[in-house]
Amino acid sequence: MVTLLRLFFWPLILLTISVLSWVFQLDVWGFIGRWLVRDPLEAVLSILGFVLAVKLVVRWSRFTYAYLMSGRLVSMKVLLPRSDSKIDQEKRTEKDFKEKVAVMEQLYRALWEVKALTFWQLVHFWMFRYATISF
């Protein structure tokens, strides 16, 4: 879904500009064309400056959001279980194996649910690039 947003973002913006200029009877593309022909250097520098400013604003907003959300991060220490003694190994049953499988099943299910996000969660991730999971 994020790939679709990435592929269709600019075409949707251009389509929106075209539709709005048609609805409000504006000659947006003609104005841009005349501006490019009249002073090409100023137009190119203005467009590059605008693109750079948008990229800086996006990067700064993502950084600010990540900084504000950093207080919600949780660090967990995972320890390996102690090794089983000879007596414990003799008492091991099929039930222990099923319990271990159930625990890992819950972990993998939770990771799958992170992958299967809703549309609004995908838009949120696309805007802020903030989905932190680490092992």
mmCIF file of N, CA and C in Angstrom:
data_model
loop_
_atom_site.group_PDB
_atom_site.id
_atom_site.type_symbol
_atom_site.label_atom_id
_atom_site.label_comp_id
_atom_site.label_asym_id
_atom_site.label_seq_id
_atom_site.Cartn_x
_atom_site.Cartn_y
_atom_site.Cartn_z
ATOM 1 N N MET A 1 0.813 -1.186 0.000
ATOM 2 C CA MET A 1 0.000 0.000 0.000
ATOM 3 C C MET A 1 0.864 1.260 0.000
ATOM 4 N N VAL A 2 1.978 1.213 0.761
ATOM 5 C CA VAL A 2 2.874 2.363 0.792
ATOM 6 C C VAL A 2 3.469 2.601 -0.588
ATOM 7 N N THR A 3 3.755 1.525 -1.318
ATOM 8 C CA THR A 3 4.283 1.656 -2.669
ATOM 9 C C THR A 3 3.273 2.353 -3.572
ATOM 10 N N LEU A 4 1.994 2.028 -3.425
ATOM 11 C CA LEU A 4 0.967 2.702 -4.221
ATOM 12 C C LEU A 4 0.918 4.194 -3.915
ATOM 13 N N LEU A 5 1.025 4.546 -2.632
ATOM 14 C CA LEU A 5 1.055 5.962 -2.273
ATOM 15 C C LEU A 5 2.266 6.647 -2.890
ATOM 16 N N ARG A 6 3.402 5.958 -2.857
ATOM 17 C CA ARG A 6 4.613 6.554 -3.406
ATOM 18 C C ARG A 6 4.509 6.724 -4.918
ATOM 19 N N LEU A 7 3.929 5.747 -5.608
ATOM 20 C CA LEU A 7 3.829 5.817 -7.067
ATOM 21 C C LEU A 7 2.807 6.838 -7.543
ATOM 22 N N PHE A 8 1.690 6.953 -6.839
ATOM 23 C CA PHE A 8 0.594 7.774 -7.326
ATOM 24 C C PHE A 8 0.472 9.133 -6.638
ATOM 25 N N PHE A 9 1.429 9.521 -5.793
ATOM 26 C CA PHE A 9 1.316 10.791 -5.093
ATOM 27 C C PHE A 9 1.396 11.965 -6.063
ATOM 28 N N TRP A 10 2.450 12.053 -6.856
ATOM 29 C CA TRP A 10 2.601 13.191 -7.759
ATOM 30 C C TRP A 10 1.580 13.192 -8.887
ATOM 31 N N PRO A 11 1.260 12.036 -9.487
ATOM 32 C CA PRO A 11 0.172 12.089 -10.475
ATOM 33 C C PRO A 11 -1.149 12.568 -9.883
ATOM 34 N N LEU A 12 -1.439 12.188 -8.642
ATOM 35 C CA LEU A 12 -2.673 12.668 -8.003
ATOM 36 C C LEU A 12 -2.621 14.176 -7.759
ATOM 37 N N ILE A 13 -1.463 14.692 -7.376
ATOM 38 C CA ILE A 13 -1.321 16.138 -7.177
ATOM 39 C C ILE A 13 -1.530 16.873 -8.502
ATOM 40 N N LEU A 14 -0.908 16.386 -9.575
ATOM 41 C CA LEU A 14 -1.057 17.030 -10.886
ATOM 42 C C LEU A 14 -2.495 16.939 -11.390
ATOM 43 N N LEU A 15 -3.134 15.802 -11.164
ATOM 44 C CA LEU A 15 -4.531 15.653 -11.556
ATOM 45 C C LEU A 15 -5.428 16.602 -10.761
ATOM 46 N N THR A 16 -5.146 16.761 -9.482
ATOM 47 C CA THR A 16 -5.920 17.677 -8.652
ATOM 48 C C THR A 16 -5.769 19.118 -9.138
ATOM 49 N N ILE A 17 -4.547 19.506 -9.486
ATOM 50 C CA ILE A 17 -4.328 20.861 -10.019
ATOM 51 C C ILE A 17 -5.097 21.051 -11.315
ATOM 52 N N SER A 18 -5.058 20.046 -12.183
ATOM 53 C CA SER A 18 -5.775 20.157 -13.460
ATOM 54 C C SER A 18 -7.280 20.269 -13.255
ATOM 55 N N VAL A 19 -7.826 19.447 -12.371
ATOM 56 C CA VAL A 19 -9.272 19.472 -12.133
ATOM 57 C C VAL A 19 -9.689 20.795 -11.501
ATOM 58 N N LEU A 20 -8.915 21.275 -10.520
ATOM 59 C CA LEU A 20 -9.258 22.545 -9.883
ATOM 60 C C LEU A 20 -9.148 23.710 -10.861
ATOM 61 N N SER A 21 -8.143 23.675 -11.744
ATOM 62 C CA SER A 21 -8.035 24.754 -12.728
ATOM 63 C C SER A 21 -9.177 24.693 -13.734
ATOM 64 N N TRP A 22 -9.678 23.492 -14.040
ATOM 65 C CA TRP A 22 -10.828 23.360 -14.945
ATOM 66 C C TRP A 22 -12.108 23.834 -14.263
ATOM 67 N N VAL A 23 -12.284 23.464 -12.994
ATOM 68 C CA VAL A 23 -13.502 23.832 -12.267
ATOM 69 C C VAL A 23 -13.578 25.341 -12.065
ATOM 70 N N PHE A 24 -12.484 25.967 -11.690
ATOM 71 C CA PHE A 24 -12.486 27.397 -11.403
ATOM 72 C C PHE A 24 -12.085 28.256 -12.606
ATOM 73 N N GLN A 25 -11.997 27.638 -13.773
ATOM 74 C CA GLN A 25 -11.671 28.349 -15.014
ATOM 75 C C GLN A 25 -10.356 29.119 -14.901
ATOM 76 N N LEU A 26 -9.333 28.471 -14.353
ATOM 77 C CA LEU A 26 -8.011 29.072 -14.220
ATOM 78 C C LEU A 26 -7.080 28.480 -15.270
ATOM 79 N N ASP A 27 -6.173 29.273 -15.765
ATOM 80 C CA ASP A 27 -5.206 28.811 -16.755
ATOM 81 C C ASP A 27 -3.861 28.580 -16.056
ATOM 82 N N VAL A 28 -3.820 27.588 -15.168
ATOM 83 C CA VAL A 28 -2.633 27.332 -14.357
ATOM 84 C C VAL A 28 -1.463 26.907 -15.231
ATOM 85 N N TRP A 29 -1.691 25.929 -16.115
ATOM 86 C CA TRP A 29 -0.586 25.419 -16.937
ATOM 87 C C TRP A 29 -0.108 26.477 -17.928
ATOM 88 N N GLY A 30 -0.996 27.297 -18.448
ATOM 89 C CA GLY A 30 -0.584 28.391 -19.323
ATOM 90 C C GLY A 30 0.257 29.417 -18.586
ATOM 91 N N PHE A 31 -0.140 29.741 -17.359
ATOM 92 C CA PHE A 31 0.629 30.670 -16.539
ATOM 93 C C PHE A 31 2.029 30.134 -16.268
ATOM 94 N N ILE A 32 2.116 28.852 -15.924
ATOM 95 C CA ILE A 32 3.428 28.240 -15.656
ATOM 96 C C ILE A 32 4.274 28.221 -16.930
ATOM 97 N N GLY A 33 3.653 27.906 -18.070
ATOM 98 C CA GLY A 33 4.382 27.892 -19.339
ATOM 99 C C GLY A 33 4.911 29.272 -19.709
ATOM 100 N N ARG A 34 4.083 30.304 -19.565
ATOM 101 C CA ARG A 34 4.535 31.668 -19.871
ATOM 102 C C ARG A 34 5.648 32.112 -18.921
ATOM 103 N N TRP A 35 5.542 31.711 -17.661
ATOM 104 C CA TRP A 35 6.566 32.047 -16.667
ATOM 105 C C TRP A 35 7.892 31.378 -17.018
ATOM 106 N N LEU A 36 7.847 30.102 -17.444
ATOM 107 C CA LEU A 36 9.068 29.396 -17.835
ATOM 108 C C LEU A 36 9.715 30.026 -19.069
ATOM 109 N N VAL A 37 8.912 30.441 -20.046
ATOM 110 C CA VAL A 37 9.447 31.041 -21.276
ATOM 111 C C VAL A 37 9.994 32.445 -21.003
ATOM 112 N N ARG A 38 9.299 33.215 -20.169
ATOM 113 C CA ARG A 38 9.693 34.599 -19.902
ATOM 114 C C ARG A 38 11.036 34.670 -19.178
ATOM 115 N N ASP A 39 11.231 33.857 -18.128
ATOM 116 C CA ASP A 39 12.486 33.894 -17.371
ATOM 117 C C ASP A 39 12.832 32.478 -16.907
ATOM 118 N N PRO A 40 13.491 31.688 -17.782
ATOM 119 C CA PRO A 40 13.733 30.284 -17.454
ATOM 120 C C PRO A 40 14.654 30.085 -16.251
ATOM 121 N N LEU A 41 15.680 30.898 -16.097
ATOM 122 C CA LEU A 41 16.609 30.714 -14.980
ATOM 123 C C LEU A 41 15.908 30.957 -13.643
ATOM 124 N N GLU A 42 15.145 32.040 -13.558
ATOM 125 C CA GLU A 42 14.417 32.327 -12.322
ATOM 126 C C GLU A 42 13.395 31.229 -12.022
ATOM 127 N N ALA A 43 12.717 30.738 -13.052
ATOM 128 C CA ALA A 43 11.707 29.699 -12.858
ATOM 129 C C ALA A 43 12.336 28.412 -12.352
ATOM 130 N N VAL A 44 13.440 28.005 -12.973
ATOM 131 C CA VAL A 44 14.099 26.753 -12.554
ATOM 132 C C VAL A 44 14.635 26.895 -11.137
ATOM 133 N N LEU A 45 15.265 28.012 -10.825
ATOM 134 C CA LEU A 45 15.778 28.217 -9.468
ATOM 135 C C LEU A 45 14.646 28.285 -8.446
ATOM 136 N N SER A 46 13.529 28.895 -8.820
ATOM 137 C CA SER A 46 12.382 28.953 -7.908
ATOM 138 C C SER A 46 11.811 27.562 -7.657
ATOM 139 N N ILE A 47 11.692 26.767 -8.715
ATOM 140 C CA ILE A 47 11.157 25.402 -8.563
ATOM 141 C C ILE A 47 12.095 24.558 -7.712
ATOM 142 N N LEU A 48 13.408 24.647 -7.979
ATOM 143 C CA LEU A 48 14.372 23.891 -7.170
ATOM 144 C C LEU A 48 14.354 24.344 -5.712
ATOM 145 N N GLY A 49 14.250 25.642 -5.490
ATOM 146 C CA GLY A 49 14.156 26.145 -4.118
ATOM 147 C C GLY A 49 12.907 25.653 -3.410
ATOM 148 N N PHE A 50 11.788 25.626 -4.138
ATOM 149 C CA PHE A 50 10.547 25.121 -3.549
ATOM 150 C C PHE A 50 10.666 23.639 -3.193
ATOM 151 N N VAL A 51 11.235 22.841 -4.100
ATOM 152 C CA VAL A 51 11.401 21.403 -3.840
ATOM 153 C C VAL A 51 12.324 21.190 -2.650
ATOM 154 N N LEU A 52 13.425 21.942 -2.582
ATOM 155 C CA LEU A 52 14.342 21.834 -1.453
ATOM 156 C C LEU A 52 13.662 22.237 -0.143
ATOM 157 N N ALA A 53 12.882 23.296 -0.171
ATOM 158 C CA ALA A 53 12.176 23.727 1.042
ATOM 159 C C ALA A 53 11.175 22.668 1.503
ATOM 160 N N VAL A 54 10.454 22.059 0.563
ATOM 161 C CA VAL A 54 9.501 21.006 0.931
ATOM 162 C C VAL A 54 10.235 19.825 1.543
ATOM 163 N N LYS A 55 11.361 19.427 0.944
ATOM 164 C CA LYS A 55 12.127 18.300 1.497
ATOM 165 C C LYS A 55 12.642 18.615 2.896
ATOM 166 N N LEU A 56 13.109 19.838 3.106
ATOM 167 C CA LEU A 56 13.585 20.213 4.440
ATOM 168 C C LEU A 56 12.452 20.224 5.464
ATOM 169 N N VAL A 57 11.298 20.725 5.084
ATOM 170 C CA VAL A 57 10.155 20.741 6.000
ATOM 171 C C VAL A 57 9.718 19.319 6.331
ATOM 172 N N VAL A 58 9.678 18.449 5.337
ATOM 173 C CA VAL A 58 9.295 17.055 5.576
ATOM 174 C C VAL A 58 10.302 16.384 6.499
ATOM 175 N N ARG A 59 11.592 16.568 6.222
ATOM 176 C CA ARG A 59 12.620 15.942 7.059
ATOM 177 C C ARG A 59 12.547 16.478 8.485
ATOM 178 N N TRP A 60 12.378 17.782 8.650
ATOM 179 C CA TRP A 60 12.313 18.374 9.985
ATOM 180 C C TRP A 60 11.060 17.906 10.733
ATOM 181 N N SER A 61 9.933 17.820 10.043
ATOM 182 C CA SER A 61 8.711 17.364 10.715
ATOM 183 C C SER A 61 8.832 15.900 11.122
ATOM 184 N N ARG A 62 9.453 15.066 10.289
ATOM 185 C CA ARG A 62 9.653 13.657 10.672
ATOM 186 C C ARG A 62 10.596 13.544 11.859
ATOM 187 N N PHE A 63 11.660 14.343 11.863
ATOM 188 C CA PHE A 63 12.594 14.324 12.985
ATOM 189 C C PHE A 63 11.906 14.780 14.268
ATOM 190 N N THR A 64 11.138 15.859 14.175
ATOM 191 C CA THR A 64 10.433 16.374 15.349
ATOM 192 C C THR A 64 9.442 15.354 15.884
ATOM 193 N N TYR A 65 8.706 14.698 14.973
ATOM 194 C CA TYR A 65 7.744 13.682 15.397
ATOM 195 C C TYR A 65 8.463 12.516 16.079
ATOM 196 N N ALA A 66 9.570 12.052 15.501
ATOM 197 C CA ALA A 66 10.317 10.946 16.105
ATOM 198 C C ALA A 66 10.869 11.348 17.466
ATOM 199 N N TYR A 67 11.323 12.592 17.592
ATOM 200 C CA TYR A 67 11.831 13.063 18.873
ATOM 201 C C TYR A 67 10.724 13.109 19.920
ATOM 202 N N LEU A 68 9.563 13.598 19.539
ATOM 203 C CA LEU A 68 8.453 13.673 20.494
ATOM 204 C C LEU A 68 7.958 12.283 20.881
ATOM 205 N N MET A 69 7.993 11.348 19.941
ATOM 206 C CA MET A 69 7.508 9.999 20.226
ATOM 207 C C MET A 69 8.569 9.127 20.914
ATOM 208 N N SER A 70 9.795 9.605 21.023
ATOM 209 C CA SER A 70 10.856 8.790 21.617
ATOM 210 C C SER A 70 10.588 8.492 23.091
ATOM 211 N N GLY A 71 9.804 9.300 23.742
ATOM 212 C CA GLY A 71 9.460 9.027 25.133
ATOM 213 C C GLY A 71 8.573 7.809 25.304
ATOM 214 N N ARG A 72 7.943 7.367 24.236
ATOM 215 C CA ARG A 72 7.065 6.198 24.301
ATOM 216 C C ARG A 72 7.796 4.889 24.007
ATOM 217 N N LEU A 73 9.066 4.961 23.609
ATOM 218 C CA LEU A 73 9.803 3.743 23.297
ATOM 219 C C LEU A 73 10.034 2.925 24.556
ATOM 220 N N VAL A 74 10.007 1.619 24.399
ATOM 221 C CA VAL A 74 10.193 0.711 25.515
ATOM 222 C C VAL A 74 11.379 -0.187 25.204
ATOM 223 N N SER A 75 12.269 -0.304 26.158
ATOM 224 C CA SER A 75 13.419 -1.182 25.995
ATOM 225 C C SER A 75 13.218 -2.400 26.876
ATOM 226 N N MET A 76 13.395 -3.567 26.300
ATOM 227 C CA MET A 76 13.214 -4.810 27.052
ATOM 228 C C MET A 76 14.481 -5.639 26.974
ATOM 229 N N LYS A 77 14.799 -6.270 28.040
ATOM 230 C CA LYS A 77 15.956 -7.147 28.070
ATOM 231 C C LYS A 77 15.452 -8.584 28.036
ATOM 232 N N VAL A 78 15.895 -9.322 27.049
ATOM 233 C CA VAL A 78 15.462 -10.703 26.878
ATOM 234 C C VAL A 78 16.608 -11.609 27.291
ATOM 235 N N LEU A 79 16.348 -12.476 28.233
ATOM 236 C CA LEU A 79 17.364 -13.403 28.722
ATOM 237 C C LEU A 79 17.039 -14.810 28.260
ATOM 238 N N LEU A 80 18.081 -15.577 28.022
ATOM 239 C CA LEU A 80 17.885 -16.982 27.680
ATOM 240 C C LEU A 80 17.549 -17.752 28.947
ATOM 241 N N PRO A 81 16.707 -18.764 28.836
ATOM 242 C CA PRO A 81 16.390 -19.546 30.031
ATOM 243 C C PRO A 81 17.618 -20.329 30.479
ATOM 244 N N ARG A 82 17.645 -20.612 31.759
ATOM 245 C CA ARG A 82 18.773 -21.392 32.275
ATOM 246 C C ARG A 82 18.726 -22.775 31.655
ATOM 247 N N SER A 83 19.870 -23.389 31.585
ATOM 248 C CA SER A 83 19.917 -24.719 30.960
ATOM 249 C C SER A 83 19.248 -25.735 31.879
ATOM 250 N N ASP A 84 18.629 -26.691 31.265
ATOM 251 C CA ASP A 84 17.914 -27.711 32.027
ATOM 252 C C ASP A 84 18.901 -28.714 32.621
ATOM 253 N N SER A 85 18.604 -29.133 33.836
ATOM 254 C CA SER A 85 19.434 -30.160 34.467
ATOM 255 C C SER A 85 19.005 -31.531 33.937
ATOM 256 N N LYS A 86 19.711 -32.546 34.334
ATOM 257 C CA LYS A 86 19.387 -33.904 33.871
ATOM 258 C C LYS A 86 17.986 -34.311 34.312
ATOM 259 N N ILE A 87 17.606 -33.920 35.497
ATOM 260 C CA ILE A 87 16.282 -34.294 36.011
ATOM 261 C C ILE A 87 15.199 -33.581 35.197
ATOM 262 N N ASP A 88 15.419 -32.314 34.887
ATOM 263 C CA ASP A 88 14.442 -31.559 34.093
ATOM 264 C C ASP A 88 14.313 -32.137 32.694
ATOM 265 N N GLN A 89 15.424 -32.557 32.115
ATOM 266 C CA GLN A 89 15.377 -33.125 30.772
ATOM 267 C C GLN A 89 14.613 -34.444 30.756
ATOM 268 N N GLU A 90 14.701 -35.224 31.831
ATOM 269 C CA GLU A 90 13.969 -36.485 31.902
ATOM 270 C C GLU A 90 12.467 -36.242 32.063
ATOM 271 N N LYS A 91 12.092 -35.147 32.734
ATOM 272 C CA LYS A 91 10.681 -34.856 32.983
ATOM 273 C C LYS A 91 10.013 -34.097 31.837
ATOM 274 N N ARG A 92 10.797 -33.716 30.847
ATOM 275 C CA ARG A 92 10.247 -32.946 29.723
ATOM 276 C C ARG A 92 9.166 -33.768 29.028
ATOM 277 N N THR A 93 8.079 -33.132 28.739
ATOM 278 C CA THR A 93 6.962 -33.823 28.093
ATOM 279 C C THR A 93 6.564 -33.080 26.829
ATOM 280 N N GLU A 94 5.592 -33.612 26.161
ATOM 281 C CA GLU A 94 5.072 -32.974 24.952
ATOM 282 C C GLU A 94 4.387 -31.655 25.286
ATOM 283 N N LYS A 95 3.876 -31.537 26.491
ATOM 284 C CA LYS A 95 3.195 -30.324 26.906
ATOM 285 C C LYS A 95 4.158 -29.132 26.903
ATOM 286 N N ASP A 96 5.384 -29.328 27.357
ATOM 287 C CA ASP A 96 6.369 -28.254 27.360
ATOM 288 C C ASP A 96 6.628 -27.752 25.947
ATOM 289 N N PHE A 97 6.717 -28.668 25.010
ATOM 290 C CA PHE A 97 6.964 -28.289 23.619
ATOM 291 C C PHE A 97 5.806 -27.452 23.078
ATOM 292 N N LYS A 98 4.593 -27.874 23.384
ATOM 293 C CA LYS A 98 3.424 -27.124 22.913
ATOM 294 C C LYS A 98 3.374 -25.737 23.531
ATOM 295 N N GLU A 99 3.771 -25.597 24.776
ATOM 296 C CA GLU A 99 3.792 -24.290 25.417
ATOM 297 C C GLU A 99 4.795 -23.365 24.744
ATOM 298 N N LYS A 100 5.965 -23.897 24.401
ATOM 299 C CA LYS A 100 6.978 -23.081 23.726
ATOM 300 C C LYS A 100 6.496 -22.670 22.333
ATOM 301 N N VAL A 101 5.837 -23.574 21.637
ATOM 302 C CA VAL A 101 5.312 -23.252 20.318
ATOM 303 C C VAL A 101 4.233 -22.192 20.429
ATOM 304 N N ALA A 102 3.399 -22.268 21.446
ATOM 305 C CA ALA A 102 2.323 -21.284 21.627
ATOM 306 C C ALA A 102 2.899 -19.889 21.881
ATOM 307 N N VAL A 103 3.973 -19.808 22.650
ATOM 308 C CA VAL A 103 4.586 -18.508 22.916
ATOM 309 C C VAL A 103 5.136 -17.909 21.630
ATOM 310 N N MET A 104 5.823 -18.685 20.834
ATOM 311 C CA MET A 104 6.372 -18.173 19.581
ATOM 312 C C MET A 104 5.251 -17.854 18.586
ATOM 313 N N GLU A 105 4.171 -18.619 18.636
ATOM 314 C CA GLU A 105 3.038 -18.330 17.756
ATOM 315 C C GLU A 105 2.460 -16.948 18.067
ATOM 316 N N GLN A 106 2.378 -16.614 19.341
ATOM 317 C CA GLN A 106 1.890 -15.292 19.727
ATOM 318 C C GLN A 106 2.830 -14.194 19.228
ATOM 319 N N LEU A 107 4.132 -14.422 19.320
ATOM 320 C CA LEU A 107 5.093 -13.433 18.848
ATOM 321 C C LEU A 107 4.961 -13.216 17.344
ATOM 322 N N TYR A 108 4.900 -14.295 16.578
ATOM 323 C CA TYR A 108 4.804 -14.157 15.128
ATOM 324 C C TYR A 108 3.459 -13.557 14.710
ATOM 325 N N ARG A 109 2.417 -13.856 15.429
ATOM 326 C CA ARG A 109 1.114 -13.261 15.132
ATOM 327 C C ARG A 109 1.145 -11.752 15.375
ATOM 328 N N ALA A 110 1.783 -11.331 16.462
ATOM 329 C CA ALA A 110 1.895 -9.901 16.752
ATOM 330 C C ALA A 110 2.709 -9.193 15.674
ATOM 331 N N LEU A 111 3.779 -9.815 15.200
ATOM 332 C CA LEU A 111 4.571 -9.220 14.126
ATOM 333 C C LEU A 111 3.770 -9.149 12.830
ATOM 334 N N TRP A 112 2.950 -10.149 12.569
ATOM 335 C CA TRP A 112 2.108 -10.125 11.367
ATOM 336 C C TRP A 112 1.092 -8.985 11.437
ATOM 337 N N GLU A 113 0.539 -8.759 12.623
ATOM 338 C CA GLU A 113 -0.428 -7.682 12.780
ATOM 339 C C GLU A 113 0.224 -6.323 12.573
ATOM 340 N N VAL A 114 1.494 -6.191 12.878
ATOM 341 C CA VAL A 114 2.191 -4.943 12.603
ATOM 342 C C VAL A 114 2.285 -4.745 11.092
ATOM 343 N N LYS A 115 2.508 -5.826 10.363
ATOM 344 C CA LYS A 115 2.611 -5.730 8.908
ATOM 345 C C LYS A 115 1.255 -5.418 8.278
ATOM 346 N N ALA A 116 0.195 -5.997 8.779
ATOM 347 C CA ALA A 116 -1.138 -5.821 8.212
ATOM 348 C C ALA A 116 -1.799 -4.589 8.829
ATOM 349 N N LEU A 117 -1.363 -3.409 8.417
ATOM 350 C CA LEU A 117 -1.864 -2.171 8.981
ATOM 351 C C LEU A 117 -3.133 -1.720 8.263
ATOM 352 N N THR A 118 -3.866 -0.839 8.908
ATOM 353 C CA THR A 118 -5.031 -0.239 8.264
ATOM 354 C C THR A 118 -4.564 0.863 7.312
ATOM 355 N N PHE A 119 -5.472 1.385 6.520
ATOM 356 C CA PHE A 119 -5.123 2.420 5.558
ATOM 357 C C PHE A 119 -4.587 3.658 6.250
ATOM 358 N N TRP A 120 -5.228 4.081 7.346
ATOM 359 C CA TRP A 120 -4.794 5.296 8.036
ATOM 360 C C TRP A 120 -3.445 5.096 8.698
ATOM 361 N N GLN A 121 -3.156 3.894 9.178
ATOM 362 C CA GLN A 121 -1.838 3.628 9.736
ATOM 363 C C GLN A 121 -0.772 3.671 8.643
ATOM 364 N N LEU A 122 -1.115 3.191 7.440
ATOM 365 C CA LEU A 122 -0.190 3.275 6.322
ATOM 366 C C LEU A 122 0.085 4.722 5.927
ATOM 367 N N VAL A 123 -0.961 5.548 5.899
ATOM 368 C CA VAL A 123 -0.771 6.961 5.582
ATOM 369 C C VAL A 123 0.095 7.625 6.649
ATOM 370 N N HIS A 124 -0.157 7.291 7.921
ATOM 371 C CA HIS A 124 0.636 7.833 9.020
ATOM 372 C C HIS A 124 2.101 7.429 8.860
ATOM 373 N N PHE A 125 2.357 6.156 8.546
ATOM 374 C CA PHE A 125 3.740 5.718 8.349
ATOM 375 C C PHE A 125 4.355 6.402 7.136
ATOM 376 N N TRP A 126 3.574 6.572 6.067
ATOM 377 C CA TRP A 126 4.096 7.206 4.859
ATOM 378 C C TRP A 126 4.488 8.654 5.127
ATOM 379 N N MET A 127 3.718 9.332 5.969
ATOM 380 C CA MET A 127 4.013 10.738 6.259
ATOM 381 C C MET A 127 5.190 10.880 7.214
ATOM 382 N N PHE A 128 5.201 10.116 8.299
ATOM 383 C CA PHE A 128 6.183 10.323 9.355
ATOM 384 C C PHE A 128 7.313 9.306 9.358
ATOM 385 N N ARG A 129 7.176 8.197 8.632
ATOM 386 C CA ARG A 129 8.190 7.146 8.601
ATOM 387 C C ARG A 129 8.554 6.708 10.025
ATOM 388 N N TYR A 130 7.535 6.446 10.822
ATOM 389 C CA TYR A 130 7.779 6.122 12.232
ATOM 390 C C TYR A 130 7.086 4.810 12.572
ATOM 391 N N ALA A 131 7.791 3.735 12.403
ATOM 392 C CA ALA A 131 7.344 2.421 12.860
ATOM 393 C C ALA A 131 8.602 1.714 13.353
ATOM 394 N N THR A 132 8.826 1.706 14.642
ATOM 395 C CA THR A 132 10.077 1.218 15.190
ATOM 396 C C THR A 132 9.884 -0.138 15.841
ATOM 397 N N ILE A 133 10.531 -1.133 15.270
ATOM 398 C CA ILE A 133 10.600 -2.466 15.860
ATOM 399 C C ILE A 133 12.038 -2.926 15.701
ATOM 400 N N SER A 134 12.598 -3.464 16.735
ATOM 401 C CA SER A 134 13.995 -3.867 16.678
ATOM 402 C C SER A 134 14.188 -5.159 17.464
ATOM 403 N N PHE A 135 15.087 -5.974 16.992
ATOM 404 C CA PHE A 135 15.449 -7.196 17.724
ATOM 405 C C PHE A 135 16.907 -7.118 18.110
#
